[in-house]
CSV table of C-alpha atoms in Angstrom, one decimal:
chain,number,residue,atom,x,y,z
A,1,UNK,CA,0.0,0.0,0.0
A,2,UNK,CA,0.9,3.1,-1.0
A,3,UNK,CA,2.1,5.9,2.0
A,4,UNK,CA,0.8,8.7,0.3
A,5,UNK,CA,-1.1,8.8,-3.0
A,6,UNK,CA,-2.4,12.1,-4.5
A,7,UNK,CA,-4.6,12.3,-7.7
A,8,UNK,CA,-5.5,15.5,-9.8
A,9,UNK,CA,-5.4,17.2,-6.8
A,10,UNK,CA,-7.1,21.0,-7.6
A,11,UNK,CA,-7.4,23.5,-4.7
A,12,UNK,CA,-8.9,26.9,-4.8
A,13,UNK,CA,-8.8,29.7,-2.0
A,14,UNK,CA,-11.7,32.0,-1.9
A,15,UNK,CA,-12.5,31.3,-5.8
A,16,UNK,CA,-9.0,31.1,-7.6
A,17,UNK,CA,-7.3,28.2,-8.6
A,18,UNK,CA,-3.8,28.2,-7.0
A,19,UNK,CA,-3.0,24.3,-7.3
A,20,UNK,CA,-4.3,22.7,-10.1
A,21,UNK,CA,-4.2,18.6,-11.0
A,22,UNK,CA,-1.1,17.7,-9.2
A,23,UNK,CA,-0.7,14.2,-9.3
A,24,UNK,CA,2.0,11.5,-7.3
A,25,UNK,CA,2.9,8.7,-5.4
A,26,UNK,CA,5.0,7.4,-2.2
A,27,UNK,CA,5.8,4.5,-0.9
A,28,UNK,CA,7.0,3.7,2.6
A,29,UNK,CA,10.9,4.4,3.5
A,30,UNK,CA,10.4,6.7,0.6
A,31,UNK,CA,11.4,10.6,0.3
A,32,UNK,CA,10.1,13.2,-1.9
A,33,UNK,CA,11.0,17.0,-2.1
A,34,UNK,CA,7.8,18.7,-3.1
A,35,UNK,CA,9.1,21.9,-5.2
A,36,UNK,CA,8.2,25.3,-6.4
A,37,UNK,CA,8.0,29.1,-6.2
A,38,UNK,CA,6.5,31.2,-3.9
A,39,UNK,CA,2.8,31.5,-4.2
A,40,UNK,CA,2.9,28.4,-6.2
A,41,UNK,CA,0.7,26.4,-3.2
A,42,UNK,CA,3.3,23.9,-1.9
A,43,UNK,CA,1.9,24.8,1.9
A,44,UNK,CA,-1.8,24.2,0.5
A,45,UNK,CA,-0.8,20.8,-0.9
A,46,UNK,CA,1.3,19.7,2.4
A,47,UNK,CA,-2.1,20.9,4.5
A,48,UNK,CA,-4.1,18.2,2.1
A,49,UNK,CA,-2.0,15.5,3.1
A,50,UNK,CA,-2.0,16.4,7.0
A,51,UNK,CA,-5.6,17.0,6.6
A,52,UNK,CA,-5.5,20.5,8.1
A,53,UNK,CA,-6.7,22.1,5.0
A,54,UNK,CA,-10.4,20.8,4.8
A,55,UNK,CA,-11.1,22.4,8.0
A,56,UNK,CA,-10.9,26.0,5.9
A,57,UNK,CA,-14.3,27.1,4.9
A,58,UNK,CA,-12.8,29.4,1.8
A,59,UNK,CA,-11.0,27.1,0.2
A,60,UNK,CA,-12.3,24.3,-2.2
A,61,UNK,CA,-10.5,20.8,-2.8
A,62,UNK,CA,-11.0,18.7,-5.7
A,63,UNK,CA,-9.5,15.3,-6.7
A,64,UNK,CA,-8.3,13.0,-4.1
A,65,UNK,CA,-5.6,12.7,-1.6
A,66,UNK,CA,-4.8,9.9,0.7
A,67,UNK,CA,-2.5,8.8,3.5
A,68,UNK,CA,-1.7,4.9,3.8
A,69,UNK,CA,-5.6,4.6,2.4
A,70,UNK,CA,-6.9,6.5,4.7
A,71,UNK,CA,-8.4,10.3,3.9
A,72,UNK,CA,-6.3,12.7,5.3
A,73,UNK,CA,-8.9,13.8,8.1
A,74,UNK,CA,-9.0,10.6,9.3
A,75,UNK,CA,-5.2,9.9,9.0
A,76,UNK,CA,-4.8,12.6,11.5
A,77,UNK,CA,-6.7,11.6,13.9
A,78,UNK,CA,-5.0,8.5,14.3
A,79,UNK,CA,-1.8,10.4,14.3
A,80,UNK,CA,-0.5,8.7,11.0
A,81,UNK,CA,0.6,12.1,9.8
A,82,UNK,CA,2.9,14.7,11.3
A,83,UNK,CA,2.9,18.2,10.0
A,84,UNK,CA,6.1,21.0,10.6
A,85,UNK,CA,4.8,23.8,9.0
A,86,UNK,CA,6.5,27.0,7.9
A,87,UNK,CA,6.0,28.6,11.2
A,88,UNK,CA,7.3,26.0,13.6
A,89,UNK,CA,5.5,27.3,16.2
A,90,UNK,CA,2.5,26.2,15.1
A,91,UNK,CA,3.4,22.7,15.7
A,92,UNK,CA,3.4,22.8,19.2
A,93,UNK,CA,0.4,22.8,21.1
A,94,UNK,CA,1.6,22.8,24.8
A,95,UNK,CA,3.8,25.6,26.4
A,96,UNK,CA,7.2,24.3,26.7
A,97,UNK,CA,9.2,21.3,24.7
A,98,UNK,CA,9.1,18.6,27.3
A,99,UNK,CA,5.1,18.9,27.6
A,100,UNK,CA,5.3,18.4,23.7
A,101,UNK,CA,7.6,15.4,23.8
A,102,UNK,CA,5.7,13.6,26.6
A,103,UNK,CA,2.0,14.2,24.4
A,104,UNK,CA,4.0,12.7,21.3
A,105,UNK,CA,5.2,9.8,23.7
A,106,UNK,CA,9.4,11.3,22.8
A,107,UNK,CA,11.1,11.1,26.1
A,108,UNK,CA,14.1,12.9,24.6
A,109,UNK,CA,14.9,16.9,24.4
A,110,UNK,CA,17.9,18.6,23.4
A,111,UNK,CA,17.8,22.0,24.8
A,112,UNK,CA,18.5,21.4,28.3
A,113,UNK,CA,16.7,24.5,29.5
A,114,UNK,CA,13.4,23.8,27.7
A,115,UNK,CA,11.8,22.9,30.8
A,116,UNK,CA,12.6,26.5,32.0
A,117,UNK,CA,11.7,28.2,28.6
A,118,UNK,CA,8.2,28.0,26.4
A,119,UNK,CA,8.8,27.6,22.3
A,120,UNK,CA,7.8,30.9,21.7
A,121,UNK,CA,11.1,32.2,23.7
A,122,UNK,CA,13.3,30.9,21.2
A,123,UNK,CA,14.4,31.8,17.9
A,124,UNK,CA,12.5,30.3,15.0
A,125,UNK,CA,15.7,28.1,14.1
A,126,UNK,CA,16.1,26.4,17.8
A,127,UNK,CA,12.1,26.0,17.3
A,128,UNK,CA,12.0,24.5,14.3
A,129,UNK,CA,15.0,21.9,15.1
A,130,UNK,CA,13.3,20.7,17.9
A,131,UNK,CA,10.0,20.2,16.1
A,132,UNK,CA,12.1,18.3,13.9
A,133,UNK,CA,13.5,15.8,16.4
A,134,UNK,CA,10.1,15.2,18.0
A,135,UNK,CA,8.8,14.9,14.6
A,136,UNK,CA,11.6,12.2,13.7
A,137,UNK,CA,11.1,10.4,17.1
A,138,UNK,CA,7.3,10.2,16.8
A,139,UNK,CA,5.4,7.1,15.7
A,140,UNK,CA,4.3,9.1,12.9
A,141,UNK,CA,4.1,6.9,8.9
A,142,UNK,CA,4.5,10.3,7.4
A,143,UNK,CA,6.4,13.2,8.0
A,144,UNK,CA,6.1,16.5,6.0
A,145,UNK,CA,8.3,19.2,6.7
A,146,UNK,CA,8.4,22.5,5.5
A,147,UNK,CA,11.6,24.5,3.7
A,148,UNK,CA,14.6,23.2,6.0
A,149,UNK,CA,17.0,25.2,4.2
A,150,UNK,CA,15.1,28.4,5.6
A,151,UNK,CA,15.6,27.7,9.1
A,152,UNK,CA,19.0,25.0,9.2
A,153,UNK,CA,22.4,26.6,8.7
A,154,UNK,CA,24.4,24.3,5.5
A,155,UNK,CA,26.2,22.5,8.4
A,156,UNK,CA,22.4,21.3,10.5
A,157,UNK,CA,21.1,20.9,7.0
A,158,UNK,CA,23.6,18.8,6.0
A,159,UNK,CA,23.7,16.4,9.2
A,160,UNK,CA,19.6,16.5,9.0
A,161,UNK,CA,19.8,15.0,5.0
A,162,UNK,CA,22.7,12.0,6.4
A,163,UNK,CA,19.7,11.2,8.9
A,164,UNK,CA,16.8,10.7,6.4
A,165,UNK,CA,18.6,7.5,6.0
A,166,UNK,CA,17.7,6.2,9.3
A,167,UNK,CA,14.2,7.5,9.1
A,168,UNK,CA,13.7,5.3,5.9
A,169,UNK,CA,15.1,2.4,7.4
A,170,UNK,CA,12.0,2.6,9.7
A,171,UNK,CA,9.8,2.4,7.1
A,172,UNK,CA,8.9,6.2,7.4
A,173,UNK,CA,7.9,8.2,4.2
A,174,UNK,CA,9.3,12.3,4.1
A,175,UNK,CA,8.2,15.2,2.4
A,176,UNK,CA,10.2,17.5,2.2
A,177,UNK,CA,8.6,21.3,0.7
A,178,UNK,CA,11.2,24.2,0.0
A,179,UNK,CA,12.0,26.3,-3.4
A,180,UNK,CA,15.2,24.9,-4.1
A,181,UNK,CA,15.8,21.3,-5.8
A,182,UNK,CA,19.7,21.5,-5.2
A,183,UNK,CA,20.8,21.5,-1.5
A,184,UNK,CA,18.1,17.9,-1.5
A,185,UNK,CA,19.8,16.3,-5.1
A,186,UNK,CA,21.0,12.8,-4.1
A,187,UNK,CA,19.3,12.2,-0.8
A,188,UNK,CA,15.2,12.4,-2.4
A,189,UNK,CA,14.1,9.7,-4.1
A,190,UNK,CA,12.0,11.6,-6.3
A,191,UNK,CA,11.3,15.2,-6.9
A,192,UNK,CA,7.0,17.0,-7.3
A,193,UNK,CA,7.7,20.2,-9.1
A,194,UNK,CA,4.8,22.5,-8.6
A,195,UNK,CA,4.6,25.4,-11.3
A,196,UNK,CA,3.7,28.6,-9.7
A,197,UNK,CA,2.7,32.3,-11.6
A,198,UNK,CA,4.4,34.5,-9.2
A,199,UNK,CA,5.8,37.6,-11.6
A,200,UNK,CA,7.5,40.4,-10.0
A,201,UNK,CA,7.6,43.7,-11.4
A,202,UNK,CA,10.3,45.9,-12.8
A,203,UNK,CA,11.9,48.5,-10.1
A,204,UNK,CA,12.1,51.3,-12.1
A,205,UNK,CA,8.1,51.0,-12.6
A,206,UNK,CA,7.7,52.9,-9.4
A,207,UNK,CA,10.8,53.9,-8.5
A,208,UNK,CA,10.3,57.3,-10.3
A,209,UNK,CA,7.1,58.0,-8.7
A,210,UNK,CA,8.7,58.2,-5.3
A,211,UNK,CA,9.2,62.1,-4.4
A,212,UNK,CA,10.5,61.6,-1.0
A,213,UNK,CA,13.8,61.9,-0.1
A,214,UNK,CA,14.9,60.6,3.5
A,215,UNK,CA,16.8,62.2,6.3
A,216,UNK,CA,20.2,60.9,6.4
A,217,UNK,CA,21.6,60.6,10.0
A,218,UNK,CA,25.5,60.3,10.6
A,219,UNK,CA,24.6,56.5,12.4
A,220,UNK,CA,21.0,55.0,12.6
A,221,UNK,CA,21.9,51.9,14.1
A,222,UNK,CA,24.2,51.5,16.8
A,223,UNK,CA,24.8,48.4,19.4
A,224,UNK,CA,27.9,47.9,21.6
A,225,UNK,CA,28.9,45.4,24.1
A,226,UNK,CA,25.4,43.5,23.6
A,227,UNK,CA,24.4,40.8,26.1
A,228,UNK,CA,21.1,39.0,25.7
A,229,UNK,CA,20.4,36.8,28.9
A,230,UNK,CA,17.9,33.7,29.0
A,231,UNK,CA,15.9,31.9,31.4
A,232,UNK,CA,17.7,28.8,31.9
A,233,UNK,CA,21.1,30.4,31.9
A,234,UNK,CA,21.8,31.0,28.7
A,235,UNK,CA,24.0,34.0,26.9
A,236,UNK,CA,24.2,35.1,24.0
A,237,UNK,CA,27.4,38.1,23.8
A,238,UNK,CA,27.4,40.1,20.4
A,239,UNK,CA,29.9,42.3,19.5
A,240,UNK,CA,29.6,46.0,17.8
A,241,UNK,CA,27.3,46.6,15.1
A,242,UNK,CA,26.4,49.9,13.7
A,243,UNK,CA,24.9,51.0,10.5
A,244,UNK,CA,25.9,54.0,9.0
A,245,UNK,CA,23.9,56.7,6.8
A,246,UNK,CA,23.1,54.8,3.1
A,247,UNK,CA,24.3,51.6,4.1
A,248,UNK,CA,23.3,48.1,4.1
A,249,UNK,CA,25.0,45.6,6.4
A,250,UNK,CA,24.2,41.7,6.5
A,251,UNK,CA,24.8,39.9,9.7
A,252,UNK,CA,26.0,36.7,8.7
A,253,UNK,CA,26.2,33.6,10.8
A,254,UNK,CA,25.2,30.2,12.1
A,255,UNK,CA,22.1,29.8,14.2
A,256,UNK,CA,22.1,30.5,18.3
A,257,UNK,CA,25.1,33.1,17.9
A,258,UNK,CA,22.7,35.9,18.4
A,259,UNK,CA,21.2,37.1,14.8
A,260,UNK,CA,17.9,36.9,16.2
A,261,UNK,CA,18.9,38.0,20.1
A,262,UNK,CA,20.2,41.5,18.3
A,263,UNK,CA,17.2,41.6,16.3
A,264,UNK,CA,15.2,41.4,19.4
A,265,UNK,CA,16.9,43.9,21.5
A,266,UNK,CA,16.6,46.3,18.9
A,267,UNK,CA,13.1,45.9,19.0
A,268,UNK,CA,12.5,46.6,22.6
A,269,UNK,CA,11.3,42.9,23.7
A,270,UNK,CA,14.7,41.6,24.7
A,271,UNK,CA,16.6,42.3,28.1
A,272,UNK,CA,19.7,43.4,27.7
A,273,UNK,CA,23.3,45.0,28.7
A,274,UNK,CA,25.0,47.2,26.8
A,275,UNK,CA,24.5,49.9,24.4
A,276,UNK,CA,21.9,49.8,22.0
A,277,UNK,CA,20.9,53.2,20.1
A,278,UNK,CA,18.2,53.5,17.3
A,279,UNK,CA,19.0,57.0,15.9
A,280,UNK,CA,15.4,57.2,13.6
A,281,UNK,CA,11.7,56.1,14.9
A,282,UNK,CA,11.3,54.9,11.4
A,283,UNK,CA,12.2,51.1,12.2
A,284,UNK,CA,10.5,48.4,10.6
A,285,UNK,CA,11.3,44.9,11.4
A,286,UNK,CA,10.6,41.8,9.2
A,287,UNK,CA,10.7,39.0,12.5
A,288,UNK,CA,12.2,35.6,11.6
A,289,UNK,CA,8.5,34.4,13.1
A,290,UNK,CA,6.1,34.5,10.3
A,291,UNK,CA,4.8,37.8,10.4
A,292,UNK,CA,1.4,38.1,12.9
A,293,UNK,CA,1.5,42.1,12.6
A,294,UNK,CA,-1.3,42.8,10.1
A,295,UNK,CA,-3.9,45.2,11.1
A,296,UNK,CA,-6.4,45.2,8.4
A,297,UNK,CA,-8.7,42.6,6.8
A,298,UNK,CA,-7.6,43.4,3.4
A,299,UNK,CA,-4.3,43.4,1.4
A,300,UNK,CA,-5.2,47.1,0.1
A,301,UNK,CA,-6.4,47.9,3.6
A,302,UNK,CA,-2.3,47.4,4.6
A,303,UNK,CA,-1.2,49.7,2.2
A,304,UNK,CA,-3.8,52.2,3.2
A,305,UNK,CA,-2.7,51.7,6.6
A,306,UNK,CA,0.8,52.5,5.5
A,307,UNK,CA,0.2,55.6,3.9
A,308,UNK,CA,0.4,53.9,0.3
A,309,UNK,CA,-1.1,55.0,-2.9
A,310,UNK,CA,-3.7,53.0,-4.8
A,311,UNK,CA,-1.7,54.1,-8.0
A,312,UNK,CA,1.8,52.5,-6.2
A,313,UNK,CA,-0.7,48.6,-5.4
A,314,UNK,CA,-1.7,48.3,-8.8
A,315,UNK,CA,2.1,48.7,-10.1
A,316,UNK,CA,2.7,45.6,-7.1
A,317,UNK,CA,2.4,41.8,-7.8
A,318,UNK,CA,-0.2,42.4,-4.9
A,319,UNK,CA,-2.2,44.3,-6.8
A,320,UNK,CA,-4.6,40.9,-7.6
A,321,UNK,CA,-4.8,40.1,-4.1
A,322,UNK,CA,-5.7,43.3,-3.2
A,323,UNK,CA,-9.6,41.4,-1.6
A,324,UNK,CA,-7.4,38.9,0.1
A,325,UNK,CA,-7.2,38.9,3.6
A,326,UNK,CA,-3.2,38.8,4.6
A,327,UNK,CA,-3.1,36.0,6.9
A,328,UNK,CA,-4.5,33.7,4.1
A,329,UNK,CA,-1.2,34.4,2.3
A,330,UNK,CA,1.6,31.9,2.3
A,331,UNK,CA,4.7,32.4,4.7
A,332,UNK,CA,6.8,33.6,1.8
A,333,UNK,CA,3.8,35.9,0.2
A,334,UNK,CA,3.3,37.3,3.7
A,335,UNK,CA,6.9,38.2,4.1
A,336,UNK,CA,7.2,39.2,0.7
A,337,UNK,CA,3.9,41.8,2.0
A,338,UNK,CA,5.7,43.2,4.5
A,339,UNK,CA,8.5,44.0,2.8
A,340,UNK,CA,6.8,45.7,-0.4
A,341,UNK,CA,5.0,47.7,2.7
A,342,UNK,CA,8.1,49.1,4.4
A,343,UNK,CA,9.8,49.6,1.1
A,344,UNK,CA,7.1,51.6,0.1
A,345,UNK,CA,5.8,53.5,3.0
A,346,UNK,CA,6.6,57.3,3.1
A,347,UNK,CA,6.8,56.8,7.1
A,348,UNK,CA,9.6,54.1,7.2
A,349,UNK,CA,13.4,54.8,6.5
A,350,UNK,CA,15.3,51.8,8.7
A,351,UNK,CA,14.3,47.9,7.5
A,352,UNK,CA,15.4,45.0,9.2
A,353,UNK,CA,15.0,41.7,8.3
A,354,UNK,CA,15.5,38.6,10.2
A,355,UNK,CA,16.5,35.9,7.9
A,356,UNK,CA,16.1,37.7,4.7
A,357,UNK,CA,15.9,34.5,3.0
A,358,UNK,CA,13.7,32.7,4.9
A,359,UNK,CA,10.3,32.1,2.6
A,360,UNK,CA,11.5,33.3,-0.5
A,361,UNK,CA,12.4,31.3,-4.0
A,362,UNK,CA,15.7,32.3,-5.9
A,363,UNK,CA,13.6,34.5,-8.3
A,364,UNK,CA,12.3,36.8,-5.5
A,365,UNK,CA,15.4,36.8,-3.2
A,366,UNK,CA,17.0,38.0,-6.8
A,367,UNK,CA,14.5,40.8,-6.9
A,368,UNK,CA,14.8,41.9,-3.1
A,369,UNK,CA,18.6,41.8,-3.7
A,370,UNK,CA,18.3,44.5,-6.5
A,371,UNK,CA,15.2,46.3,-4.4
A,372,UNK,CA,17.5,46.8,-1.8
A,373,UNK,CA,20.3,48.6,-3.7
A,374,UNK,CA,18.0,50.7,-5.3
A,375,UNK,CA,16.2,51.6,-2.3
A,376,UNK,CA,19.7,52.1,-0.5
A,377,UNK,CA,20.7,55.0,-3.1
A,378,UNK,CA,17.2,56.8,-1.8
A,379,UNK,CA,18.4,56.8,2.0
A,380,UNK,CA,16.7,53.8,3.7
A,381,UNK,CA,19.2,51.8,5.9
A,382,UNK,CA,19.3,48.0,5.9
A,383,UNK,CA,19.8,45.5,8.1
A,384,UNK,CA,20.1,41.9,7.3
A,385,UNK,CA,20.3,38.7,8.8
A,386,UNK,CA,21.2,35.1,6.9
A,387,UNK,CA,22.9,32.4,8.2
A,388,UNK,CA,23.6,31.5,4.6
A,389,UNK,CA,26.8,33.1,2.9
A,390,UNK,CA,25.1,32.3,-0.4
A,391,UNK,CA,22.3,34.5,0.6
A,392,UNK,CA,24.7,36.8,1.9
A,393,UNK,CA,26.8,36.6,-0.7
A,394,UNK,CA,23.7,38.2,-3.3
A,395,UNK,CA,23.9,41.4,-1.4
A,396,UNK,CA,27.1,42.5,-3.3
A,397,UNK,CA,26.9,46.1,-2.1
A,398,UNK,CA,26.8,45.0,1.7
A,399,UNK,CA,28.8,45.0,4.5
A,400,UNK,CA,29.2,41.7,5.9
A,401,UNK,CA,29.6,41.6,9.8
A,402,UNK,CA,30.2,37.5,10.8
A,403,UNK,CA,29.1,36.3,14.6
A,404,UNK,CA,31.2,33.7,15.6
């Protein structure tokens, strides 16, 4: 019997058709790496299969989808299935780790503090690793597990593709979903390319039409002798990081040495010692969380919110979703939401984004790449964090500051 068997598989979200006749097959021990662009409706198809998705009154499925026989629904209630979606925390439905491993029957968890600490305390990376392991340690017959390569550094993401080995050993079937094919070639044992329509518009479309010109202060970012403290005893110590006017600097480096911690503090909702100075109240911060910081109902309602022109939305890619209600979005739309917002607001002169990557296909991190210089030479600031140096690496104009 087949683990998972999909069959012209069409799904619609309040009237358009996002996903349309996907068909394919897996068999138990196998993995598959379910691929495609952002907006294409990977997420929609991995909520199918974990039966998640036919709980949404908006959205219409068609064709069939099953899990070792069973209809998806059903497969989850006998906790056949186990979902990590983009935004870890949503796996977790207790508030710390070890309550999660003993309601999964996992009597193992790696942070040592987590019984000091709930999920939400952590970064999204040290989240999503340990919904990995419990995911990996569960009884589950099918695992799905959503773009690894956003949240694991090349060296985690590395030791997690040697260990799909032992998970197929146990007769365990994987699906993996992420943009890229090439970081999974030679461990997936087949590959579900999903075509997406996502077109991004030309720079210099709107560019033009933007009259402002920002104040430039000597620093706008400055932070000295940074030291984030935990519950549980941990630490994490950064050293100096300060943006100057016109510049854009990526912080570069592997998860827990304090991307997110810095990130944090300069937000206000870490405690800290040191020096941290935000010279300009024009801050806006993408959060390595998927974003929960939408105000409206509408997409156009954001933009209004922001200050934005109709005339500047309709030049937008979100110019069709303009009815849609932003948390319907995928992780990697919504991102790409708040970004288009900030870059576009008259009211916001200082971005920063937590894993900058984190969401986003080559085509669009291409795009933000070349938004960002452009943006740069009319006085916002940037600050990025990747723990990628090929994501850092696309930022040619950048600074580069490496933690650890």
């Amino acid at each position: 019997m087949s683990t998972v068997r999909v069959e012209d598989l069409a799904i619609s979200v309040e009237g358009k058709r996002v996903v349309d006749a996907v068909n394919f097959e897996l068999s138990e021990g196998e993995v598959a790496l379910l691929c495609g662009g952002v907006g294409s409706g990977k997420t929609l198809i991995a909520k199918a299969l974990c039966g998640v998705l036919y709980l949404y009154p908006s959205i219409e499925i068609r064709g069939r989808a099953s899990v070792l026989g069973l209809h998806p629904v059903d497969a989850l209630r006998k906790r056949l299935a186990i979902y990590i979606p983009q935004d870890p925390l949503m796996f977790f439905t207790t508030a710390s780790f070890s309550d999660e491993a003993r309601l999964l029957g996992v009597d193992t968890v790696s942070i040592t503090e987590a019984r000091f600490r709930a999920p939400w305390e952590y970064a999204a990376s040290e989240v999503f690793k340990e919904a990995m392991r419990l995911a990996l340690k569960s009884d589950a017959k099918l695992l799905i597990i959503e773009e690894p390569s956003s949240y694991l550094d090349e060296m985690e993401l590395s030791a997690f593709l040697n260990s799909l080995r032992y998970v197929k050993e146990l007769g365990k079937a994987v699906i993996i979903v992420d943009h890229f094919e090439e970081p999974y070639l030679g461990y997936v044992d087949k590959i579900v390319r999903i075509e997406g329509d996502r077109r991004f518009f030309s720079l210099t479309s709107f560019l033009d039409r933007i009259e402002r010109r920002l104040e430039k202060p000597r620093s706008v970012i400055e932070v000295r002798n940074l030291v984030v403290e935990y519950r549980g005893g941990r630490r994490v110590d950064l050293s100096n990081v300060v943006v100057e006017n016109d510049e854009v600097v990526v912080v570069l480096g592997r998860n827990g040495r304090g991307k997110t911690s810095l990130v944090r503090a300069l937000m206000g909702v870490a405690k800290f010692r040191g020096f941290v100075r935000v010279a300009h109240s024009a801050l806006f911060v993408v959060p390595q969380n998927p974003p929960r910081v939408f105000l409206r109902n509408s997409v156009a309602g954001e933009f209004q919110a922001m200050g934005i022109s109709d005339e500047l939305l309709r030049l937008t890619p979100f110019a069709e979703y303009r009815s849609r209600n932003p948390y319907t979005l995928s992780i990697g739309e919504s991102r790409a939401l708040m970004l288009m917002l900030a870059l576009l607001s008259p009211r916001k002169s200082v971005l920063v984004v937590d894993e900058i990557s984190l969401g986003f296909d080559r085509d669009l991190l291409e795009w933000i790449s070349k938004a960002v210089s452009e943006f740069a030479n009319l006085g916002m600031k940037f600050l990025l964090t990747t723990h990628s140096t090929r994501v850092a690496s696309r930022f040619g104009q950048a600074r580069i500051i490496k933690l650890g």
